[in-house]
Short mmCIF file of C-alpha atoms and ligand atoms in Angstrom, two decimals:
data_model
loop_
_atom_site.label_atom_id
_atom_site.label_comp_id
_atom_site.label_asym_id
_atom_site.label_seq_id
_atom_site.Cartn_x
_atom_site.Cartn_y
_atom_site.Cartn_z
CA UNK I 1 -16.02 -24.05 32.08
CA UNK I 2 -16.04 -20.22 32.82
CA UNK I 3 -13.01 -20.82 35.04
CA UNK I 4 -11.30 -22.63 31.95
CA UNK I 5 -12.07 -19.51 29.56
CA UNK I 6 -11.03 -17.20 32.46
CA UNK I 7 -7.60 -18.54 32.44
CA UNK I 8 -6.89 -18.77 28.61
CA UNK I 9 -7.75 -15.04 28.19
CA UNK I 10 -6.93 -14.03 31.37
CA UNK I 11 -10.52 -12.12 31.15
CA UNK I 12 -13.75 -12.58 32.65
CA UNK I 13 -15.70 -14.89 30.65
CA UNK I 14 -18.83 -13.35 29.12
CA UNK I 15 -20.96 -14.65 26.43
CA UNK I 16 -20.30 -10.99 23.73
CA UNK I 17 -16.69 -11.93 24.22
CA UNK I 18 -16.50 -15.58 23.18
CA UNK I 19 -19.31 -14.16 20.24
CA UNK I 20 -16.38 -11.88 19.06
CA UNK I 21 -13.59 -14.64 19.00
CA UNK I 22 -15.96 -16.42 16.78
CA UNK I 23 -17.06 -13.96 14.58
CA UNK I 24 -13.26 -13.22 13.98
CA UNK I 25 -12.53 -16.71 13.31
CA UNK I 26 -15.54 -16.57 10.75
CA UNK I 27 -14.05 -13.55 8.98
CA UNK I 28 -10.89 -15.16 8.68
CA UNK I 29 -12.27 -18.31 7.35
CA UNK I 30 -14.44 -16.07 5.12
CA UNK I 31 -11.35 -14.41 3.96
CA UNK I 32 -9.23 -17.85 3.08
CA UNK I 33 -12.23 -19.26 1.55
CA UNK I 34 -12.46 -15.79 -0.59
CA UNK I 35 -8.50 -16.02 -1.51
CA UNK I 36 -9.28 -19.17 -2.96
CA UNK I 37 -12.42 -17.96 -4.95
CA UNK I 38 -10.81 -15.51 -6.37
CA UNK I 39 -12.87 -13.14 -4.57
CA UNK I 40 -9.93 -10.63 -4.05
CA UNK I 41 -9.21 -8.01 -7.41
CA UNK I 42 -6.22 -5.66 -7.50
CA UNK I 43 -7.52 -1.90 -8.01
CA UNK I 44 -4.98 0.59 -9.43
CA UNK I 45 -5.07 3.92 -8.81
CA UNK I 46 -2.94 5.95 -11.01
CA UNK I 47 -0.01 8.67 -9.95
CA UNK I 48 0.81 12.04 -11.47
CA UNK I 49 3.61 14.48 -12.16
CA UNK I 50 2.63 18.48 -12.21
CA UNK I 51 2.18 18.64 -15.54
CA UNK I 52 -0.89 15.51 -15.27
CA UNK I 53 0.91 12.70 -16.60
CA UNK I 54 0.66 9.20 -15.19
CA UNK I 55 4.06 8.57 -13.25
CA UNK I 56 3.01 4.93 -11.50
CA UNK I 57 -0.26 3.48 -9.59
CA UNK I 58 -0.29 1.78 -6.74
CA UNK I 59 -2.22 -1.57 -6.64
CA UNK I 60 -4.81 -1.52 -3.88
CA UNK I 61 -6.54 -4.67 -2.62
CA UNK I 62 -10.46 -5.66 -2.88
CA UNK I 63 -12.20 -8.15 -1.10
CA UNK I 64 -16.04 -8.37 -2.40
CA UNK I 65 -17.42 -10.73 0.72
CA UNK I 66 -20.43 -12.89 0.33
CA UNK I 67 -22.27 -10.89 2.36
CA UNK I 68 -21.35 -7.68 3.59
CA UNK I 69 -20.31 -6.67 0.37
CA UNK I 70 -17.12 -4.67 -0.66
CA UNK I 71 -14.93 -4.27 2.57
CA UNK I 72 -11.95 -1.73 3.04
CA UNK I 73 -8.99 -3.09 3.18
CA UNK I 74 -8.08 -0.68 6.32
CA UNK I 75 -10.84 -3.47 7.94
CA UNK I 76 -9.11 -7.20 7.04
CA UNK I 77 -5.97 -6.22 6.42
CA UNK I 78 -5.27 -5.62 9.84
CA UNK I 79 -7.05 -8.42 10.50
CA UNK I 80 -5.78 -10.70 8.08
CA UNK I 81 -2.67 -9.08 10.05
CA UNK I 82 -3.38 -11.32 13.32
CA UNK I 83 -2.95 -14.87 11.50
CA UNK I 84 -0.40 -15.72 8.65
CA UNK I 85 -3.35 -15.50 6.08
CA UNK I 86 -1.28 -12.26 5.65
CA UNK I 87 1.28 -14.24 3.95
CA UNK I 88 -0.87 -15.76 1.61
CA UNK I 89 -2.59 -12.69 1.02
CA UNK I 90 0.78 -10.43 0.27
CA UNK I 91 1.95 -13.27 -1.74
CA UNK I 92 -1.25 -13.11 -4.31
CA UNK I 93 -0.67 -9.34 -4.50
CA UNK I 94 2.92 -10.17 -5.11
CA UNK I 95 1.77 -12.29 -8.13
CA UNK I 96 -1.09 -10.93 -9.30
CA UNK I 97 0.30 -7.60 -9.48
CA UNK I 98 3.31 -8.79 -11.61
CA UNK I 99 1.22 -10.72 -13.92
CA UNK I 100 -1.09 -7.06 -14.56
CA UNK I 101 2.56 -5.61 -15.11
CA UNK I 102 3.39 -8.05 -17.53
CA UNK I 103 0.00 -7.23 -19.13
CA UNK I 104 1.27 -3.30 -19.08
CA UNK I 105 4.64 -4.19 -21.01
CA UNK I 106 2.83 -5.17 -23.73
CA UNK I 107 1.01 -1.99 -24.60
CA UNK I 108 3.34 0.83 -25.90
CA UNK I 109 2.67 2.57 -22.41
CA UNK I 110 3.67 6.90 -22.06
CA UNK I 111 6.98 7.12 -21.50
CA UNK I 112 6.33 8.84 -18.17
CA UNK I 113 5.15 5.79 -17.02
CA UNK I 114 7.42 4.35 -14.45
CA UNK I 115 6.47 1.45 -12.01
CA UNK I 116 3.49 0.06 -9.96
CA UNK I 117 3.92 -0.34 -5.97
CA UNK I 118 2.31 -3.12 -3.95
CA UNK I 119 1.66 -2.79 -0.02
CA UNK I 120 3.70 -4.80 2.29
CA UNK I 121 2.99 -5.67 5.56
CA UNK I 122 5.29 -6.30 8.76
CA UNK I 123 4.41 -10.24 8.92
CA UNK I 124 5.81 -10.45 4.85
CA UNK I 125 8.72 -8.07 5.42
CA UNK I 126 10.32 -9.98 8.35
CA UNK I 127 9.91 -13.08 6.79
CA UNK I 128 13.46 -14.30 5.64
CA UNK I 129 12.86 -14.90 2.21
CA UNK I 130 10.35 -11.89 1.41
CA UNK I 131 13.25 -10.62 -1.10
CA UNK I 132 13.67 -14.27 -2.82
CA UNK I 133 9.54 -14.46 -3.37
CA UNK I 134 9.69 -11.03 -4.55
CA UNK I 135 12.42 -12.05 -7.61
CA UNK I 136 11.01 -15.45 -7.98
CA UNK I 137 7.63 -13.94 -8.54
CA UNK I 138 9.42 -11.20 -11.35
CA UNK I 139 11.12 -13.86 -13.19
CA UNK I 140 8.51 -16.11 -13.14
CA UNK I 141 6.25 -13.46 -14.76
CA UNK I 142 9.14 -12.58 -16.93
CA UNK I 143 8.72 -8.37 -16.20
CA UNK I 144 11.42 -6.49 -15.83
CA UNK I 145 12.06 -5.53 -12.38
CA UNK I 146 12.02 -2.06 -11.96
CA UNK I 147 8.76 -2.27 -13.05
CA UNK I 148 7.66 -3.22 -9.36
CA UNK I 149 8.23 -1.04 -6.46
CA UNK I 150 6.99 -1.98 -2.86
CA UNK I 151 5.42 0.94 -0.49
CA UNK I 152 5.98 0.36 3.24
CA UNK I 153 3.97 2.52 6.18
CA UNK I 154 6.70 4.79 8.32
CA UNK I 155 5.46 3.07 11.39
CA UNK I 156 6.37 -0.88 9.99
CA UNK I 157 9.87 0.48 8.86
CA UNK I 158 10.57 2.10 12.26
CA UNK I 159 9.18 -0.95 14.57
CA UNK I 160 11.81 -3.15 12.28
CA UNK I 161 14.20 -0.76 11.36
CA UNK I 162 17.50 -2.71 10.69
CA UNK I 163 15.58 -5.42 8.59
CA UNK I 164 13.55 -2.98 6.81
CA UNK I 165 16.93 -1.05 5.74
CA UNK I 166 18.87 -4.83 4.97
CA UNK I 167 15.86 -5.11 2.86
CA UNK I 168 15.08 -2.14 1.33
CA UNK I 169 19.09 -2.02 0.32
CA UNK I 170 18.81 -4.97 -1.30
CA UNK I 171 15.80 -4.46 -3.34
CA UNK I 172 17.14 -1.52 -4.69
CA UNK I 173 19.85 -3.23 -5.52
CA UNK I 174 17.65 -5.50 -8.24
CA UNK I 175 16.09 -2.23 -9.31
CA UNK I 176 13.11 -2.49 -6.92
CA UNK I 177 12.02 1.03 -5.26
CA UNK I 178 10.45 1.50 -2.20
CA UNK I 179 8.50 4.35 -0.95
CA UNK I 180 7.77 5.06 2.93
CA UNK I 181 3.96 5.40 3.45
CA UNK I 182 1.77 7.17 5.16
CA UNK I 183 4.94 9.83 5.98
CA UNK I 184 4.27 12.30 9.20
CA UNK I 185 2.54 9.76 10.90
CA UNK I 186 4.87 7.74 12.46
CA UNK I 187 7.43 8.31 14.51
CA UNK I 188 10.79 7.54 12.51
CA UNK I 189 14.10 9.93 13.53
CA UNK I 190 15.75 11.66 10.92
CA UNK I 191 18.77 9.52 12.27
CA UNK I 192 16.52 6.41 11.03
CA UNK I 193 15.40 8.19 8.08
CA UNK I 194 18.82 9.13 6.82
CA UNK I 195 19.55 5.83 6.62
CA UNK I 196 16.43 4.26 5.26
CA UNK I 197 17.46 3.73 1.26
CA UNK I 198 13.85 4.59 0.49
CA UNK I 199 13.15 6.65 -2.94
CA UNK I 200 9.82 8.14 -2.00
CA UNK I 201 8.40 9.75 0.35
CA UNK I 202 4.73 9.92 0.48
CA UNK I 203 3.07 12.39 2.35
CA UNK I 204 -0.09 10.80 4.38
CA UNK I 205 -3.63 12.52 3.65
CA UNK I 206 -4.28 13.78 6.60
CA UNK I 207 -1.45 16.65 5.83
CA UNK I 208 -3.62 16.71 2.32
CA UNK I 209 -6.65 17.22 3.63
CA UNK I 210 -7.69 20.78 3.33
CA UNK I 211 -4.56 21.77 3.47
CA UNK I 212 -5.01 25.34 1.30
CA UNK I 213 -6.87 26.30 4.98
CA UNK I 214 -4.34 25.12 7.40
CA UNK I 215 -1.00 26.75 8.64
CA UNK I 216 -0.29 23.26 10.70
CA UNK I 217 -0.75 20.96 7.49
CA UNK I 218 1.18 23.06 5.10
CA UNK I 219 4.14 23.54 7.33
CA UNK I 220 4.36 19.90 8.04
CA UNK I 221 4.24 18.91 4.21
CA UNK I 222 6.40 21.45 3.59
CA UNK I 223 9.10 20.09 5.84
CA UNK I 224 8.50 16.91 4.51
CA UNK I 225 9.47 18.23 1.05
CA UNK I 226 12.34 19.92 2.40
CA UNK I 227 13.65 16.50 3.92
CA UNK I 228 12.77 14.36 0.48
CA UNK I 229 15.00 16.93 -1.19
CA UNK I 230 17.52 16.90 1.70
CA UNK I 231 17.51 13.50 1.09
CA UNK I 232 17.08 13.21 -2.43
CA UNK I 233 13.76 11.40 -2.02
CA UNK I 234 10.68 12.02 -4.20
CA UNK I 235 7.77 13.54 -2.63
CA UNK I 236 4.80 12.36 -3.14
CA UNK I 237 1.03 13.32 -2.29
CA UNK I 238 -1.72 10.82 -1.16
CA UNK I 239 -5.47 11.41 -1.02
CA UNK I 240 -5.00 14.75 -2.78
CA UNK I 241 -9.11 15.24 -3.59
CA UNK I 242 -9.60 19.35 -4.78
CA UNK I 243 -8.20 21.65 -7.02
CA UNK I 244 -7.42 23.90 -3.95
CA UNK I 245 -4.91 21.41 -2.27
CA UNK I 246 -3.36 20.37 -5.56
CA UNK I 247 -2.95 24.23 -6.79
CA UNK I 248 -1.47 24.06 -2.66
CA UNK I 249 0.96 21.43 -3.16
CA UNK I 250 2.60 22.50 -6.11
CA UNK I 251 2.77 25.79 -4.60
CA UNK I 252 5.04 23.85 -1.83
CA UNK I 253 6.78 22.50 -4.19
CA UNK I 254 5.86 18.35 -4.02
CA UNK I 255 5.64 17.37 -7.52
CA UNK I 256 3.93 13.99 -7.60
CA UNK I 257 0.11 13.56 -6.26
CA UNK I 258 -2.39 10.48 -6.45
CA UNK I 259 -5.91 10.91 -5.24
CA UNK I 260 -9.64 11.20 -6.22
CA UNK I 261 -8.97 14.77 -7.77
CA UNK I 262 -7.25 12.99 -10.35
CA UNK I 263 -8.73 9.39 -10.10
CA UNK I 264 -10.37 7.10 -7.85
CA UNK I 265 -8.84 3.55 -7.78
CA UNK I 266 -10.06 1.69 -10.63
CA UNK I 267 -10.21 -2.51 -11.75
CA UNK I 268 -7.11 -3.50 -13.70
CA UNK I 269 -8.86 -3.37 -17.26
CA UNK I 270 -10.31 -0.34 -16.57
CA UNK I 271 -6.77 0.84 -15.72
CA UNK I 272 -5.18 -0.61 -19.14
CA UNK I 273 -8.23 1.48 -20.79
CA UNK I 274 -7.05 5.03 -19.28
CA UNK I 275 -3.67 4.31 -20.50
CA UNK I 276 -4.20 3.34 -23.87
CA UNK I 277 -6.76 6.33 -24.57
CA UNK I 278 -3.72 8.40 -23.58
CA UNK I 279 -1.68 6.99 -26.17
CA UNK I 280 -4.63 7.02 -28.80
CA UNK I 281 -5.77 10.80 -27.95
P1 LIG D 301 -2.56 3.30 1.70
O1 LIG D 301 -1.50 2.39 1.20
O2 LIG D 301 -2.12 4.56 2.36
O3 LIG D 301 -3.49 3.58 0.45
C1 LIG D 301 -4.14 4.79 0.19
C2 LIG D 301 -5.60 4.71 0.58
O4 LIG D 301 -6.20 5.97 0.36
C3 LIG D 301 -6.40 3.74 -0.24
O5 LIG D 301 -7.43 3.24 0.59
C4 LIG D 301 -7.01 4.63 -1.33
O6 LIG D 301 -8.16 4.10 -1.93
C5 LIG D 301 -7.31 5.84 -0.50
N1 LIG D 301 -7.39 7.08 -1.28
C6 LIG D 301 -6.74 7.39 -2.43
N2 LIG D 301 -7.04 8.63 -2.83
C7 LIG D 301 -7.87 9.15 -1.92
C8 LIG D 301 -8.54 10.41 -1.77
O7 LIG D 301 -8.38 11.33 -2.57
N3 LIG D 301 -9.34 10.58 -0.68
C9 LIG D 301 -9.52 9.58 0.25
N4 LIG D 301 -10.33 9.84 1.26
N5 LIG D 301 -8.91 8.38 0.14
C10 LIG D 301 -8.10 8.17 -0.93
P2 LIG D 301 -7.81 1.70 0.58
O8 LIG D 301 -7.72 1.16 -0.81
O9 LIG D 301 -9.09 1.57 1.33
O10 LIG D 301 -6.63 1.05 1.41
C11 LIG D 301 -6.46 1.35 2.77
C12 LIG D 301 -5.15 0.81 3.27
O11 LIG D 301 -5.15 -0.61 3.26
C13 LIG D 301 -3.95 1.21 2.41
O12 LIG D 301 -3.52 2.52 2.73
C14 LIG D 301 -2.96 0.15 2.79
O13 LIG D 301 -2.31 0.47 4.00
C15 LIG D 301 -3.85 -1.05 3.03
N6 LIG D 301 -3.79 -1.92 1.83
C16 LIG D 301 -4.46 -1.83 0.67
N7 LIG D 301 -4.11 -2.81 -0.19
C17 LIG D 301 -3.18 -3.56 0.47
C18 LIG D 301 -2.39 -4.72 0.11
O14 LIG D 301 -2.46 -5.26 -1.00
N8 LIG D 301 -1.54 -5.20 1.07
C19 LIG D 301 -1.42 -4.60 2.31
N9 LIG D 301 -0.54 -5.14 3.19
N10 LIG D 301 -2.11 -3.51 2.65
C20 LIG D 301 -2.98 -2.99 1.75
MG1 LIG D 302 0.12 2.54 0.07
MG1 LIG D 303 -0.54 5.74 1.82
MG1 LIG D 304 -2.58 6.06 4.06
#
């Protein structure tokens, strides 16, 4: 038998090993079992212009499991990531995220007020008909399109760089924007970039982070704004958390910020409250 598990992984057998396949296959189950429950909630967290009014929010996923409680996403995505449940998974964001925008049309929202992004992952963008489930879900849910906008991480675009630029073409081309994630921390060209229809850049926290204190992180945003205006790309902030790297920011000239500073990601109905105190006060 340990000759038989030697050759499927190509590993030694050992006991921890076959432990961790199973506990992986357990999580996954956990997770399909907690799709269907309707264990998994869209957060939003909101985005800002200079001046503190809401631009967008991006939806951000949570899992409550049975038992270890709230999970990050930067844990089961990836592995969600490893199986197709991916698909499923993107697909209920898809959906649920248009039927909370739907939800949003109906209030008189401020007119600064723009669109929400959804995630997308490699597995989803690759698939052929990721642009046909995208307007099926809009029509379906009767929004209007430029509603939605889809964020996708620099490294994703760069690993599958002529479908991510057929795609992100063609979305844009039904209104839907796309902003490239977690920007600096991949390795995309500026030959790649130049080509990549994107409409946002957003700059990845770990330029953020304390970034009043360091020469490094403020010279790398500040190319980055350079090249969104270069480019005529937005600029946007993640994970922007003090007063100090906000006051920073603006200094460098990037206009648009989300992060705990301003507000932490919050349920949907928590979300619709925020907005309609800002129309009431
Ligand atoms: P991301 O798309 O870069 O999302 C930003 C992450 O930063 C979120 O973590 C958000 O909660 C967190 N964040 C926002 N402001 C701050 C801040 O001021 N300080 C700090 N320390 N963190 C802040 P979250 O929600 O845990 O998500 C982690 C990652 O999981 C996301 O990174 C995204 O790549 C992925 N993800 C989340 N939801 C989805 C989804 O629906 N689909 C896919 N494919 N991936 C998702
Ligand atoms: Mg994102
Ligand atoms: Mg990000
Ligand atoms: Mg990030």
């Amino acid at each position: 038998e340990a000759k038989r598990a030697k050759s499927r992984f190509g590993k030694q057998y050992t006991p921890s090993m076959s432990d961790k396949i199973k506990r992986r296959l357990a999580y996954v189950d956990d997770m399909k079992q907690g799709l269907e429950n309707g264990d998994f909630k869209l957060f939003y967290q909101p985005q800002y212009n200079h001046s503190g009014n809401i631009i967008g929010a991006e939806a951000l996923l949570r899992w409550h499991h049975p038992v270890h409680g709230v999970e990050s996403p930067a844990v089961y995505i990836p592995i969600a990531e490893e199986s197709d449940l991916i698909l499923n998974i993107g697909q209920w964001v898809l959906e649920q995220a248009c039927r909370d925008i739907y939800t949003l049309e109906q209030l008189s929202l401020p007119a600064t007020f723009k669109k929400v992004a959804i995630n997308v992952s490699a597995k989803q963008l690759i698939q052929h008909d990721f642009q046909d489930k995208v307007m099926q879900a809009i029509k379906l849910n009767n929004i209007a399109a430029e509603h939605l906008a889809v964020e996708l991480t620099e490294n994703l675009l760069v690993e599958n760089i002529e479908d991510s630029i057929k795609l992100i073409a063609s979305l844009k081309a039904n209104a839907i924007d796309c902003s490239i994630d977690d920007f600096g921390t991949g390795y995309s060209s500026l030959t790649y970039l130049k080509r990549i229809p994107a409409s946002v850049l957003k700059i990845d926290r770990s330029f953020v982070a304390n970034i009043e204190q360091s020469n490094e992180s403020a010279a790398i945003a500040s190319m980055i704004i350079s090249l969104g205006k270069t480019l005529h790309m937005s600029v946007l902030a993640e994970g922007v958390e003090t007063s100090a790297e906000f006051n920073c920011l603006k200094m460098l000239g990037c206009y648009q910020y989300q992060g705990y500073y301003f507000q932490k990601p919050i349920p949907f109905d928590e979300f619709v409250q925020l907005l309609s105190n800002l129309n009431s006060g």
